[in-house]
Each structure stands twice: as C-alpha cells, then as structure tokens.
Amino acid sequence: MPGGDGTGPLGTGGGFVRGGGSGRMGGNRPGSGPGGDCVCPSCGQKISHQRGVPCYSAKCPKCGTKMVKG
C-alpha cells in the first residue's frame, strides 16, 4: 500500500527539502546573519553592517560600487 512508508507520493523525491540553515538568513557562511562588515568587491573598502539594511543597498564611500556582505 503506497503512503505509509515515509517516502511520500510518487515523484516527490521523498518529501524532503534540501538546504540548510535556520530561517531566512541562517547558517554559518559569509553573508548570513546580522553581524559583520559590508565589503566593496571593487576596492576592498569595509564598512560596518547596519542591522536591517542589506549590504547591497549601501554604496562604497570610496568608489560608489554596491557593497556585499563579507
């Protein structure tokens, strides 16, 4: 009888979701979480990350390039 073996319906891949972390910005890779710095990918300038403000919305004070989480 299909269904009670934990595999889920046919074609769903077992019903498990791939990925990790806990929540929207969870995990331990660069770019996750509220702390750290924003870094310019062009010139390397660093600024403190502001909570609630994504790094990509900040511009580098040196060259004007969009910052990334570093």
PDB file of N, CA and C in Angstrom:
ATOM      1  N   MET A   1       0.849  -1.171   0.000  1.00  0.00           N
ATOM      2  CA  MET A   1       0.000   0.000   0.000  1.00  0.00           C
ATOM      3  C   MET A   1       0.897   1.238   0.000  1.00  0.00           C
ATOM      4  N   PRO A   2       0.785   2.143  -0.969  1.00  0.00           N
ATOM      5  CA  PRO A   2       1.633   3.334  -1.019  1.00  0.00           C
ATOM      6  C   PRO A   2       1.270   4.300   0.094  1.00  0.00           C
ATOM      7  N   GLY A   3       2.248   5.064   0.503  1.00  0.00           N
ATOM      8  CA  GLY A   3       1.941   6.081   1.509  1.00  0.00           C
ATOM      9  C   GLY A   3       2.520   5.754   2.845  1.00  0.00           C
ATOM     10  N   GLY A   4       2.364   4.821   3.591  1.00  0.00           N
ATOM     11  CA  GLY A   4       2.809   4.713   4.968  1.00  0.00           C
ATOM     12  C   GLY A   4       4.280   4.417   5.165  1.00  0.00           C
ATOM     13  N   ASP A   5       5.077   4.421   4.114  1.00  0.00           N
ATOM     14  CA  ASP A   5       6.487   4.078   4.288  1.00  0.00           C
ATOM     15  C   ASP A   5       7.397   5.291   4.426  1.00  0.00           C
ATOM     16  N   GLY A   6       6.847   6.494   4.456  1.00  0.00           N
ATOM     17  CA  GLY A   6       7.645   7.700   4.665  1.00  0.00           C
ATOM     18  C   GLY A   6       8.260   8.276   3.409  1.00  0.00           C
ATOM     19  N   THR A   7       7.948   7.698   2.252  1.00  0.00           N
ATOM     20  CA  THR A   7       8.538   8.221   1.020  1.00  0.00           C
ATOM     21  C   THR A   7       7.669   9.279   0.373  1.00  0.00           C
ATOM     22  N   GLY A   8       6.431   9.381   0.766  1.00  0.00           N
ATOM     23  CA  GLY A   8       5.540  10.365   0.174  1.00  0.00           C
ATOM     24  C   GLY A   8       5.013   9.881  -1.164  1.00  0.00           C
ATOM     25  N   PRO A   9       4.207  10.693  -1.829  1.00  0.00           N
ATOM     26  CA  PRO A   9       3.663  10.310  -3.123  1.00  0.00           C
ATOM     27  C   PRO A   9       4.765  10.136  -4.154  1.00  0.00           C
ATOM     28  N   LEU A  10       4.494   9.350  -5.166  1.00  0.00           N
ATOM     29  CA  LEU A  10       5.461   9.120  -6.225  1.00  0.00           C
ATOM     30  C   LEU A  10       5.862  10.426  -6.886  1.00  0.00           C
ATOM     31  N   GLY A  11       7.151  10.570  -7.180  1.00  0.00           N
ATOM     32  CA  GLY A  11       7.624  11.735  -7.911  1.00  0.00           C
ATOM     33  C   GLY A  11       7.979  12.940  -7.063  1.00  0.00           C
ATOM     34  N   THR A  12       7.938  12.809  -5.750  1.00  0.00           N
ATOM     35  CA  THR A  12       8.251  13.965  -4.912  1.00  0.00           C
ATOM     36  C   THR A  12       9.660  13.920  -4.369  1.00  0.00           C
ATOM     37  N   GLY A  13      10.391  12.873  -4.657  1.00  0.00           N
ATOM     38  CA  GLY A  13      11.753  12.785  -4.158  1.00  0.00           C
ATOM     39  C   GLY A  13      11.844  12.494  -2.675  1.00  0.00           C
ATOM     40  N   GLY A  14      10.811  11.948  -2.095  1.00  0.00           N
ATOM     41  CA  GLY A  14      10.855  11.584  -0.694  1.00  0.00           C
ATOM     42  C   GLY A  14      10.268  12.628   0.228  1.00  0.00           C
ATOM     43  N   GLY A  15       9.918  13.774  -0.280  1.00  0.00           N
ATOM     44  CA  GLY A  15       9.273  14.778   0.527  1.00  0.00           C
ATOM     45  C   GLY A  15      10.212  15.624   1.358  1.00  0.00           C
ATOM     46  N   PHE A  16      11.522  15.476   1.180  1.00  0.00           N
ATOM     47  CA  PHE A  16      12.465  16.255   1.962  1.00  0.00           C
ATOM     48  C   PHE A  16      12.895  17.486   1.189  1.00  0.00           C
ATOM     49  N   VAL A  17      13.099  18.583   1.880  1.00  0.00           N
ATOM     50  CA  VAL A  17      13.549  19.827   1.256  1.00  0.00           C
ATOM     51  C   VAL A  17      15.043  19.937   1.451  1.00  0.00           C
ATOM     52  N   ARG A  18      15.774  20.170   0.399  1.00  0.00           N
ATOM     53  CA  ARG A  18      17.224  20.320   0.500  1.00  0.00           C
ATOM     54  C   ARG A  18      17.562  21.713   1.000  1.00  0.00           C
ATOM     55  N   GLY A  19      18.726  21.844   1.581  1.00  0.00           N
ATOM     56  CA  GLY A  19      19.160  23.149   2.062  1.00  0.00           C
ATOM     57  C   GLY A  19      19.487  23.064   3.531  1.00  0.00           C
ATOM     58  N   GLY A  20      19.973  24.140   4.060  1.00  0.00           N
ATOM     59  CA  GLY A  20      20.355  24.131   5.464  1.00  0.00           C
ATOM     60  C   GLY A  20      20.116  25.483   6.081  1.00  0.00           C
ATOM     61  N   GLY A  21      20.608  25.647   7.266  1.00  0.00           N
ATOM     62  CA  GLY A  21      20.425  26.912   7.950  1.00  0.00           C
ATOM     63  C   GLY A  21      19.108  26.936   8.685  1.00  0.00           C
ATOM     64  N   SER A  22      18.892  28.004   9.404  1.00  0.00           N
ATOM     65  CA  SER A  22      17.659  28.112  10.154  1.00  0.00           C
ATOM     66  C   SER A  22      17.048  29.464   9.883  1.00  0.00           C
ATOM     67  N   GLY A  23      16.134  29.507   8.958  1.00  0.00           N
ATOM     68  CA  GLY A  23      15.460  30.754   8.668  1.00  0.00           C
ATOM     69  C   GLY A  23      16.060  31.477   7.480  1.00  0.00           C
ATOM     70  N   ARG A  24      15.588  32.666   7.291  1.00  0.00           N
ATOM     71  CA  ARG A  24      15.923  33.443   6.101  1.00  0.00           C
ATOM     72  C   ARG A  24      17.411  33.724   5.958  1.00  0.00           C
ATOM     73  N   MET A  25      18.069  34.148   7.025  1.00  0.00           N
ATOM     74  CA  MET A  25      19.485  34.468   6.956  1.00  0.00           C
ATOM     75  C   MET A  25      20.308  33.544   7.843  1.00  0.00           C
ATOM     76  N   GLY A  26      19.814  32.316   8.068  1.00  0.00           N
ATOM     77  CA  GLY A  26      20.511  31.404   8.947  1.00  0.00           C
ATOM     78  C   GLY A  26      21.724  30.775   8.289  1.00  0.00           C
ATOM     79  N   GLY A  27      22.482  30.036   9.060  1.00  0.00           N
ATOM     80  CA  GLY A  27      23.651  29.359   8.529  1.00  0.00           C
ATOM     81  C   GLY A  27      24.933  29.971   9.051  1.00  0.00           C
ATOM     82  N   ASN A  28      26.056  29.482   8.542  1.00  0.00           N
ATOM     83  CA  ASN A  28      27.337  29.988   9.026  1.00  0.00           C
ATOM     84  C   ASN A  28      28.243  30.391   7.872  1.00  0.00           C
ATOM     85  N   ARG A  29      27.692  30.606   6.707  1.00  0.00           N
ATOM     86  CA  ARG A  29      28.504  31.023   5.569  1.00  0.00           C
ATOM     87  C   ARG A  29      28.546  32.546   5.484  1.00  0.00           C
ATOM     88  N   PRO A  30      29.492  33.111   4.743  1.00  0.00           N
ATOM     89  CA  PRO A  30      29.546  34.572   4.610  1.00  0.00           C
ATOM     90  C   PRO A  30      28.230  35.100   4.050  1.00  0.00           C
ATOM     91  N   GLY A  31      27.766  36.185   4.611  1.00  0.00           N
ATOM     92  CA  GLY A  31      26.514  36.760   4.159  1.00  0.00           C
ATOM     93  C   GLY A  31      25.327  36.338   4.977  1.00  0.00           C
ATOM     94  N   SER A  32      25.514  35.508   5.969  1.00  0.00           N
ATOM     95  CA  SER A  32      24.396  35.080   6.782  1.00  0.00           C
ATOM     96  C   SER A  32      24.445  35.760   8.142  1.00  0.00           C
ATOM     97  N   GLY A  33      23.317  36.259   8.555  1.00  0.00           N
ATOM     98  CA  GLY A  33      23.230  36.843   9.884  1.00  0.00           C
ATOM     99  C   GLY A  33      23.428  38.339   9.892  1.00  0.00           C
ATOM    100  N   PRO A  34      23.127  38.961  11.029  1.00  0.00           N
ATOM    101  CA  PRO A  34      23.133  40.412  11.121  1.00  0.00           C
ATOM    102  C   PRO A  34      24.492  41.049  11.375  1.00  0.00           C
ATOM    103  N   GLY A  35      25.480  40.306  11.848  1.00  0.00           N
ATOM    104  CA  GLY A  35      26.763  40.908  12.213  1.00  0.00           C
ATOM    105  C   GLY A  35      27.710  41.030  11.040  1.00  0.00           C
ATOM    106  N   GLY A  36      28.911  41.495  11.314  1.00  0.00           N
ATOM    107  CA  GLY A  36      29.947  41.531  10.294  1.00  0.00           C
ATOM    108  C   GLY A  36      30.084  42.866   9.596  1.00  0.00           C
ATOM    109  N   ASP A  37      30.729  42.820   8.444  1.00  0.00           N
ATOM    110  CA  ASP A  37      31.006  44.019   7.668  1.00  0.00           C
ATOM    111  C   ASP A  37      30.424  43.908   6.275  1.00  0.00           C
ATOM    112  N   CYS A  38      30.258  45.062   5.639  1.00  0.00           N
ATOM    113  CA  CYS A  38      29.962  45.133   4.222  1.00  0.00           C
ATOM    114  C   CYS A  38      31.281  45.467   3.540  1.00  0.00           C
ATOM    115  N   VAL A  39      31.570  44.786   2.436  1.00  0.00           N
ATOM    116  CA  VAL A  39      32.849  44.931   1.757  1.00  0.00           C
ATOM    117  C   VAL A  39      32.598  45.329   0.306  1.00  0.00           C
ATOM    118  N   CYS A  40      33.417  46.226  -0.211  1.00  0.00           N
ATOM    119  CA  CYS A  40      33.329  46.613  -1.615  1.00  0.00           C
ATOM    120  C   CYS A  40      34.056  45.567  -2.456  1.00  0.00           C
ATOM    121  N   PRO A  41      33.372  44.977  -3.447  1.00  0.00           N
ATOM    122  CA  PRO A  41      34.034  43.975  -4.280  1.00  0.00           C
ATOM    123  C   PRO A  41      35.063  44.579  -5.233  1.00  0.00           C
ATOM    124  N   SER A  42      35.017  45.892  -5.445  1.00  0.00           N
ATOM    125  CA  SER A  42      35.955  46.535  -6.365  1.00  0.00           C
ATOM    126  C   SER A  42      37.248  46.974  -5.690  1.00  0.00           C
ATOM    127  N   CYS A  43      37.130  47.712  -4.585  1.00  0.00           N
ATOM    128  CA  CYS A  43      38.335  48.275  -3.968  1.00  0.00           C
ATOM    129  C   CYS A  43      38.671  47.687  -2.602  1.00  0.00           C
ATOM    130  N   GLY A  44      37.762  46.864  -2.015  1.00  0.00           N
ATOM    131  CA  GLY A  44      38.049  46.219  -0.746  1.00  0.00           C
ATOM    132  C   GLY A  44      37.715  47.044   0.488  1.00  0.00           C
ATOM    133  N   GLN A  45      37.152  48.230   0.318  1.00  0.00           N
ATOM    134  CA  GLN A  45      36.765  49.082   1.456  1.00  0.00           C
ATOM    135  C   GLN A  45      35.731  48.355   2.314  1.00  0.00           C
ATOM    136  N   LYS A  46      35.876  48.430   3.645  1.00  0.00           N
ATOM    137  CA  LYS A  46      34.935  47.797   4.566  1.00  0.00           C
ATOM    138  C   LYS A  46      34.198  48.856   5.361  1.00  0.00           C
ATOM    139  N   ILE A  47      32.905  48.600   5.587  1.00  0.00           N
ATOM    140  CA  ILE A  47      32.107  49.422   6.498  1.00  0.00           C
ATOM    141  C   ILE A  47      31.327  48.468   7.396  1.00  0.00           C
ATOM    142  N   SER A  48      30.932  48.935   8.562  1.00  0.00           N
ATOM    143  CA  SER A  48      30.157  48.100   9.485  1.00  0.00           C
ATOM    144  C   SER A  48      28.771  47.857   8.911  1.00  0.00           C
ATOM    145  N   HIS A  49      28.316  46.616   9.040  1.00  0.00           N
ATOM    146  CA  HIS A  49      26.984  46.273   8.573  1.00  0.00           C
ATOM    147  C   HIS A  49      25.946  46.862   9.514  1.00  0.00           C
ATOM    148  N   GLN A  50      24.959  47.533   8.953  1.00  0.00           N
ATOM    149  CA  GLN A  50      23.877  48.111   9.743  1.00  0.00           C
ATOM    150  C   GLN A  50      22.726  47.112   9.789  1.00  0.00           C
ATOM    151  N   ARG A  51      22.266  46.788  10.983  1.00  0.00           N
ATOM    152  CA  ARG A  51      21.179  45.829  11.147  1.00  0.00           C
ATOM    153  C   ARG A  51      19.929  46.333  10.426  1.00  0.00           C
ATOM    154  N   GLY A  52      19.324  45.459   9.636  1.00  0.00           N
ATOM    155  CA  GLY A  52      18.106  45.798   8.916  1.00  0.00           C
ATOM    156  C   GLY A  52      18.344  46.457   7.567  1.00  0.00           C
ATOM    157  N   VAL A  53      19.606  46.735   7.246  1.00  0.00           N
ATOM    158  CA  VAL A  53      19.948  47.356   5.971  1.00  0.00           C
ATOM    159  C   VAL A  53      20.841  46.388   5.206  1.00  0.00           C
ATOM    160  N   PRO A  54      20.373  45.834   4.085  1.00  0.00           N
ATOM    161  CA  PRO A  54      21.210  44.903   3.338  1.00  0.00           C
ATOM    162  C   PRO A  54      22.440  45.590   2.769  1.00  0.00           C
ATOM    163  N   CYS A  55      23.561  44.889   2.751  1.00  0.00           N
ATOM    164  CA  CYS A  55      24.805  45.467   2.248  1.00  0.00           C
ATOM    165  C   CYS A  55      24.665  45.931   0.800  1.00  0.00           C
ATOM    166  N   TYR A  56      23.905  45.184  -0.006  1.00  0.00           N
ATOM    167  CA  TYR A  56      23.794  45.557  -1.414  1.00  0.00           C
ATOM    168  C   TYR A  56      23.075  46.884  -1.630  1.00  0.00           C
ATOM    169  N   SER A  57      22.416  47.403  -0.598  1.00  0.00           N
ATOM    170  CA  SER A  57      21.753  48.703  -0.740  1.00  0.00           C
ATOM    171  C   SER A  57      22.682  49.855  -0.353  1.00  0.00           C
ATOM    172  N   ALA A  58      23.857  49.530   0.193  1.00  0.00           N
ATOM    173  CA  ALA A  58      24.849  50.555   0.550  1.00  0.00           C
ATOM    174  C   ALA A  58      25.859  50.708  -0.580  1.00  0.00           C
ATOM    175  N   LYS A  59      26.354  51.920  -0.752  1.00  0.00           N
ATOM    176  CA  LYS A  59      27.385  52.166  -1.759  1.00  0.00           C
ATOM    177  C   LYS A  59      28.712  52.425  -1.072  1.00  0.00           C
ATOM    178  N   CYS A  60      29.783  52.014  -1.724  1.00  0.00           N
ATOM    179  CA  CYS A  60      31.130  52.188  -1.187  1.00  0.00           C
ATOM    180  C   CYS A  60      31.435  53.676  -1.062  1.00  0.00           C
ATOM    181  N   PRO A  61      31.934  54.109   0.110  1.00  0.00           N
ATOM    182  CA  PRO A  61      32.260  55.515   0.293  1.00  0.00           C
ATOM    183  C   PRO A  61      33.464  55.948  -0.559  1.00  0.00           C
ATOM    184  N   LYS A  62      34.278  55.000  -1.022  1.00  0.00           N
ATOM    185  CA  LYS A  62      35.448  55.320  -1.830  1.00  0.00           C
ATOM    186  C   LYS A  62      35.118  55.418  -3.320  1.00  0.00           C
ATOM    187  N   CYS A  63      34.465  54.349  -3.856  1.00  0.00           N
ATOM    188  CA  CYS A  63      34.302  54.290  -5.314  1.00  0.00           C
ATOM    189  C   CYS A  63      32.857  54.236  -5.790  1.00  0.00           C
ATOM    190  N   GLY A  64      31.885  54.089  -4.873  1.00  0.00           N
ATOM    191  CA  GLY A  64      30.479  54.120  -5.255  1.00  0.00           C
ATOM    192  C   GLY A  64      29.884  52.786  -5.706  1.00  0.00           C
ATOM    193  N   THR A  65      30.675  51.713  -5.678  1.00  0.00           N
ATOM    194  CA  THR A  65      30.182  50.395  -6.056  1.00  0.00           C
ATOM    195  C   THR A  65      29.268  49.847  -4.962  1.00  0.00           C
ATOM    196  N   LYS A  66      28.270  49.045  -5.357  1.00  0.00           N
ATOM    197  CA  LYS A  66      27.400  48.413  -4.361  1.00  0.00           C
ATOM    198  C   LYS A  66      28.219  47.461  -3.513  1.00  0.00           C
ATOM    199  N   MET A  67      27.981  47.510  -2.203  1.00  0.00           N
ATOM    200  CA  MET A  67      28.705  46.676  -1.254  1.00  0.00           C
ATOM    201  C   MET A  67      28.117  45.268  -1.222  1.00  0.00           C
ATOM    202  N   VAL A  68      28.900  44.317  -0.713  1.00  0.00           N
ATOM    203  CA  VAL A  68      28.446  42.941  -0.490  1.00  0.00           C
ATOM    204  C   VAL A  68      28.778  42.566   0.939  1.00  0.00           C
ATOM    205  N   LYS A  69      28.062  41.546   1.456  1.00  0.00           N
ATOM    206  CA  LYS A  69      28.325  41.083   2.816  1.00  0.00           C
ATOM    207  C   LYS A  69      29.618  40.312   2.826  1.00  0.00           C
ATOM    208  N   GLY A  70      30.506  40.619   3.779  1.00  0.00           N
ATOM    209  CA  GLY A  70      31.793  39.953   3.784  1.00  0.00           C
ATOM    210  C   GLY A  70      32.158  39.279   5.023  1.00  0.00           C
TER     211      GLY A  70
END
